[in-house]
Short mmCIF file of C-alpha atoms in Angstrom, two decimals:
data_model
loop_
_atom_site.label_atom_id
_atom_site.label_comp_id
_atom_site.label_asym_id
_atom_site.label_seq_id
_atom_site.Cartn_x
_atom_site.Cartn_y
_atom_site.Cartn_z
CA MET A 1 -8.31 -35.41 15.06
CA THR A 2 -6.52 -36.60 12.03
CA LEU A 3 -2.76 -36.07 11.31
CA SER A 4 -3.34 -33.87 8.14
CA GLU A 5 -6.46 -32.17 10.51
CA GLU A 6 -3.31 -31.47 12.96
CA LEU A 7 -1.23 -29.74 10.54
CA LEU A 8 -3.62 -27.98 8.39
CA MET A 9 -4.04 -26.71 11.86
CA ALA A 10 -0.69 -26.09 12.43
CA TYR A 11 -0.68 -24.54 9.28
CA ASP A 12 -3.49 -22.00 9.78
CA GLN A 13 -2.12 -21.11 12.54
CA GLN A 14 1.45 -20.63 12.55
CA LEU A 15 1.58 -19.69 8.59
CA ARG A 16 -1.10 -17.62 7.93
CA THR A 17 0.31 -14.79 9.59
CA ASP A 18 3.52 -12.00 9.05
CA ALA A 19 5.67 -15.17 8.99
CA GLU A 20 3.81 -15.80 5.39
CA THR A 21 5.61 -12.94 3.88
CA PRO A 22 8.64 -12.22 5.54
CA SER A 23 9.66 -9.76 2.82
CA ALA A 24 7.03 -7.44 2.63
CA ILE A 25 7.30 -4.06 2.48
CA ALA A 26 4.07 -2.83 3.30
CA VAL A 27 1.02 -4.64 4.77
CA GLU A 28 -2.38 -2.70 5.07
CA ARG A 29 -5.12 -4.34 7.18
CA LEU A 30 -8.79 -4.82 4.97
CA GLY A 31 -10.78 -6.17 7.59
CA PRO A 32 -9.08 -10.02 8.29
CA LEU A 33 -7.47 -9.16 4.70
CA ARG A 34 -3.43 -8.55 4.86
CA LEU A 35 -2.91 -5.84 1.72
CA VAL A 36 0.84 -6.72 1.43
CA SER A 37 3.44 -4.92 -0.99
CA PHE A 38 6.63 -6.09 -2.08
CA ALA A 39 9.47 -4.77 -4.06
CA GLY A 40 9.52 -4.91 -8.03
CA GLY A 41 5.46 -3.89 -7.72
CA ARG A 42 3.99 -6.62 -6.73
CA GLY A 43 0.97 -7.05 -4.33
CA PHE A 44 -0.08 -10.31 -2.58
CA VAL A 45 -3.07 -10.69 -0.61
CA THR A 46 -3.98 -13.14 2.11
CA TYR A 47 -5.85 -13.99 5.27
CA GLN A 48 -6.08 -16.42 8.40
CA ASP A 49 -9.53 -17.06 7.65
CA LEU A 50 -12.45 -14.61 5.98
CA ASP A 51 -14.41 -14.38 9.46
CA GLY A 52 -17.82 -16.36 8.64
CA ALA A 53 -18.19 -13.37 5.82
CA SER A 54 -21.13 -13.30 3.43
CA ALA A 55 -20.93 -13.39 -0.08
CA ARG A 56 -21.63 -9.78 -0.41
CA THR A 57 -19.49 -9.09 2.09
CA ILE A 58 -16.48 -10.95 0.39
CA ALA A 59 -17.38 -9.06 -3.07
CA HIS A 60 -16.82 -5.56 -1.50
CA TRP A 61 -13.31 -6.39 0.03
CA VAL A 62 -12.30 -7.64 -3.48
CA VAL A 63 -13.11 -4.13 -4.81
CA GLU A 64 -11.78 -2.42 -1.75
CA ALA A 65 -8.45 -4.51 -2.08
CA LEU A 66 -8.00 -4.17 -5.75
CA ALA A 67 -8.33 -0.31 -5.52
CA PHE A 68 -6.21 -0.31 -2.87
CA TYR A 69 -3.40 -1.37 -4.92
CA ARG A 70 -4.53 0.42 -8.42
CA SER A 71 -4.20 3.54 -6.36
CA ASP A 72 -0.54 2.78 -6.30
CA PRO A 73 1.13 2.85 -9.66
CA ALA A 74 4.24 1.36 -8.67
CA ILE A 75 2.03 -1.77 -8.55
CA VAL A 76 1.56 -3.65 -11.15
CA ARG A 77 0.52 -7.58 -10.40
CA VAL A 78 -1.37 -8.55 -7.46
CA GLU A 79 -1.88 -12.38 -6.29
CA TRP A 80 -5.01 -13.66 -4.14
CA LYS A 81 -3.87 -16.56 -2.63
CA THR A 82 -6.99 -18.77 -1.94
CA ARG A 83 -7.17 -22.17 0.09
CA GLY A 84 -9.46 -24.89 -1.12
CA HIS A 85 -10.59 -25.32 2.49
CA ASP A 86 -11.77 -22.08 3.41
CA HIS A 87 -15.47 -20.81 3.54
CA ALA A 88 -15.28 -18.05 1.37
CA PRO A 89 -19.17 -17.91 -0.53
CA GLY A 90 -18.40 -15.75 -3.76
CA LEU A 91 -14.93 -15.52 -3.56
CA HIS A 92 -14.43 -17.24 -6.92
CA LYS A 93 -17.11 -14.77 -9.00
CA ALA A 94 -15.96 -11.55 -7.12
CA LEU A 95 -12.34 -12.27 -8.59
CA LEU A 96 -13.56 -13.10 -12.21
CA ASP A 97 -15.70 -9.92 -11.71
CA ASN A 98 -12.54 -7.97 -10.85
CA GLY A 99 -10.26 -8.88 -13.23
CA PHE A 100 -8.65 -11.15 -11.44
CA GLU A 101 -7.64 -14.93 -13.49
CA PRO A 102 -6.91 -17.83 -11.55
CA ASP A 103 -3.97 -19.80 -12.37
CA GLU A 104 -3.06 -23.57 -11.52
CA THR A 105 -4.20 -25.22 -8.65
CA GLU A 106 -1.58 -26.72 -5.95
CA SER A 107 -1.18 -28.94 -2.90
CA VAL A 108 -0.59 -27.43 0.37
CA MET A 109 2.11 -30.36 1.66
CA ILE A 110 2.76 -30.34 5.18
CA GLY A 111 5.60 -33.28 6.30
CA PRO A 112 7.84 -33.79 9.13
CA ALA A 113 11.28 -32.91 7.60
CA SER A 114 12.78 -35.87 9.32
CA ALA A 115 10.87 -37.86 6.40
CA LEU A 116 12.74 -36.25 3.62
CA ASN A 117 15.92 -36.80 4.60
CA VAL A 118 17.14 -39.69 2.83
CA ASP A 119 19.88 -40.07 0.78
CA VAL A 120 19.68 -39.89 -3.00
CA GLN A 121 22.32 -41.35 -5.46
CA LEU A 122 22.78 -38.90 -7.94
CA PRO A 123 23.34 -39.19 -11.65
CA PRO A 124 26.70 -39.17 -12.81
CA GLY A 125 28.15 -35.69 -13.42
CA ILE A 126 25.88 -33.74 -11.17
CA SER A 127 26.87 -32.06 -7.70
CA LEU A 128 24.51 -29.91 -5.35
CA ARG A 129 25.78 -27.13 -3.15
CA ARG A 130 23.96 -23.85 -2.18
CA VAL A 131 24.22 -20.82 -3.82
CA THR A 132 24.91 -17.10 -2.52
CA GLU A 133 27.08 -15.33 -4.66
CA GLU A 134 24.87 -12.91 -7.56
CA ARG A 135 26.49 -14.58 -10.96
CA ASP A 136 25.07 -17.98 -9.66
CA ILE A 137 21.56 -16.56 -8.13
CA ARG A 138 21.18 -14.79 -11.54
CA ALA A 139 21.73 -18.19 -13.57
CA MET A 140 19.32 -19.87 -11.07
CA SER A 141 16.35 -17.43 -11.75
CA ALA A 142 16.89 -17.25 -15.34
CA MET A 143 16.81 -21.17 -15.82
CA GLN A 144 13.97 -21.39 -13.07
CA ASP A 145 12.21 -18.46 -15.30
CA GLU A 146 12.60 -21.09 -18.21
CA VAL A 147 11.12 -24.08 -16.75
CA PHE A 148 8.38 -22.88 -15.39
CA GLY A 149 7.59 -20.96 -18.89
CA THR A 150 8.54 -17.58 -18.40
CA ASP A 151 10.75 -14.86 -20.22
CA VAL A 152 13.76 -14.72 -18.87
CA SER A 153 13.32 -12.15 -15.61
CA GLU A 154 16.27 -9.45 -14.37
CA GLY A 155 13.59 -7.90 -12.12
CA ASN A 156 12.73 -11.67 -10.91
CA ALA A 157 16.15 -12.07 -9.80
CA ASP A 158 16.57 -9.48 -8.23
CA ALA A 159 13.94 -9.23 -6.06
CA ILE A 160 15.85 -12.89 -5.09
CA LEU A 161 19.09 -10.93 -4.48
CA ARG A 162 17.37 -8.18 -2.22
CA ARG A 163 15.85 -10.87 -0.08
CA VAL A 164 19.46 -12.64 0.16
CA ALA A 165 20.19 -9.32 1.21
CA LEU A 166 17.49 -9.35 4.24
CA ASP A 167 19.74 -12.39 5.66
CA ASP A 168 16.67 -13.86 6.85
CA GLY A 169 17.57 -17.42 6.32
CA MET A 170 16.19 -17.93 3.40
CA GLU A 171 19.02 -20.94 1.77
CA LEU A 172 19.37 -21.16 -1.91
CA TRP A 173 20.07 -24.45 -3.96
CA VAL A 174 21.45 -25.80 -7.15
CA ALA A 175 21.50 -29.18 -8.94
CA GLU A 176 24.34 -28.56 -11.61
CA HIS A 177 25.70 -30.59 -14.71
CA GLU A 178 29.40 -29.40 -16.33
CA ARG A 179 28.86 -26.71 -14.46
CA ALA A 180 25.00 -25.81 -16.03
CA ILE A 181 22.58 -25.08 -13.48
CA VAL A 182 19.96 -28.55 -13.89
CA SER A 183 17.50 -27.88 -11.06
CA ALA A 184 17.22 -25.63 -7.94
CA GLY A 185 14.50 -24.81 -5.18
CA ARG A 186 14.96 -22.51 -2.01
CA LEU A 187 14.43 -23.24 2.05
CA GLU A 188 12.58 -20.47 4.16
CA PRO A 189 12.88 -21.89 7.69
CA VAL A 190 9.79 -19.81 9.61
CA PRO A 191 10.75 -17.24 12.34
CA ASP A 192 9.21 -18.58 15.82
CA THR A 193 7.20 -21.69 14.16
CA GLU A 194 8.13 -25.34 14.00
CA PHE A 195 8.20 -24.95 9.91
CA ALA A 196 10.49 -24.60 7.09
CA GLY A 197 9.38 -24.13 3.53
CA ILE A 198 10.64 -25.87 0.28
CA TRP A 199 9.78 -23.52 -2.82
CA GLY A 200 10.72 -22.54 -6.38
CA GLY A 201 11.02 -26.14 -7.47
CA ALA A 202 12.16 -26.47 -10.80
CA THR A 203 14.15 -29.73 -12.97
CA ARG A 204 14.96 -28.81 -16.34
CA GLU A 205 12.78 -31.55 -18.08
CA GLU A 206 15.57 -33.31 -20.15
CA TRP A 207 17.10 -34.34 -16.19
CA ARG A 208 13.45 -34.85 -15.06
CA GLY A 209 12.86 -38.47 -13.65
CA ARG A 210 16.37 -39.67 -12.32
CA GLY A 211 16.27 -38.65 -8.29
CA ILE A 212 17.60 -35.02 -8.56
CA TYR A 213 15.05 -33.00 -7.31
CA ARG A 214 14.63 -35.60 -4.62
CA ALA A 215 18.03 -34.79 -3.88
CA LEU A 216 18.14 -31.32 -3.39
CA THR A 217 14.30 -31.96 -1.41
CA ALA A 218 16.91 -33.64 0.85
CA ALA A 219 19.39 -31.72 0.88
CA ARG A 220 16.69 -28.59 2.14
CA ALA A 221 15.13 -30.92 4.57
CA ARG A 222 19.19 -31.61 6.05
CA ALA A 223 19.38 -28.00 6.17
CA ALA A 224 16.28 -27.19 7.81
CA LEU A 225 16.79 -29.72 10.49
CA THR A 226 20.21 -28.14 11.51
CA LEU A 227 18.22 -24.89 11.98
CA GLY A 228 15.85 -26.88 14.51
CA LYS A 229 12.90 -26.84 11.82
CA THR A 230 10.95 -30.51 12.29
CA LEU A 231 7.89 -30.15 9.62
CA ILE A 232 8.23 -28.68 6.17
CA HIS A 233 5.69 -27.36 3.78
CA SER A 234 4.97 -26.51 0.28
CA ASP A 235 2.99 -25.59 -2.33
CA SER A 236 3.36 -28.55 -4.84
CA THR A 237 2.98 -28.95 -8.91
CA GLU A 238 1.77 -32.29 -9.94
CA TYR A 239 5.16 -33.05 -11.01
CA SER A 240 6.34 -32.72 -7.03
CA ARG A 241 3.25 -33.64 -5.11
CA PRO A 242 3.88 -37.62 -5.80
CA ILE A 243 7.66 -37.49 -4.64
CA LEU A 244 6.17 -35.52 -1.70
CA GLU A 245 3.86 -38.20 -0.86
CA ARG A 246 6.28 -40.95 -1.10
CA TYR A 247 8.46 -39.63 1.59
CA GLY A 248 5.63 -38.80 3.99
CA LEU A 249 4.55 -35.35 3.39
CA HIS A 250 0.18 -35.09 3.84
CA ARG A 251 -1.74 -33.42 0.67
CA VAL A 252 -3.81 -31.57 3.35
CA SER A 253 -5.98 -28.79 1.56
CA THR A 254 -5.34 -26.78 -2.20
CA THR A 255 -4.15 -23.22 -3.21
CA THR A 256 -5.10 -21.24 -5.60
CA PRO A 257 -3.62 -18.29 -7.01
CA TYR A 258 -5.76 -15.70 -8.78
CA ARG A 259 -3.75 -13.06 -10.43
CA TRP A 260 -4.83 -9.22 -11.56
CA ARG A 261 -2.05 -7.03 -14.09
CA ARG A 262 -2.41 -3.53 -14.13
#
């Protein structure tokens, strides 16, 4: 078994469980599917595998899962998270037939936290810190919305603040220039596993390519090691994937979210 195969096995066994959705407010089961509900009207479908199901069975599950969310008027959007290494005959067609739209495919990256723990020289005037106050968290969320090309949403900020209130170990990190946030990301230690996740990495376009994201990643890796986590995982865009690969993370699979909106 290669290292990438070992890391993928650890990913499937340790992360594709309830550990994947620590802030869920409800979880229902449909065959192997976990139908998760989050605060803010968001549904999320995930699973460890599809138990060798046929295309006909999978199509039935898609219809049933969507009916479950449609029956709850509080749910306004649903994400169905797929992985490139899963055996899932007919899933793409079934999702499209039921109104889901595929989003950008990202790389599932895994590697040792120690490999990311390096010294990075920051541009003049840039500083890093962990944020915990509501004002800072709202500013961070707004910056991420802008970078990801979506409307600035108070709802997104509210969801982060609700998660912070759970005090479940999540850490929020930012890079600032003259007190303005120019890059941000979060660290999510996964209880009872070797893993911590790095998520939400966003850097303003005019500040890219100057080592800021790299430094922010190193800061989160050091925090993960302090918490006893030895592996880092991330779903990475093509902006961040090459950076993580250069420092020892492996592309073990891909993930494509399919999205439905009421």
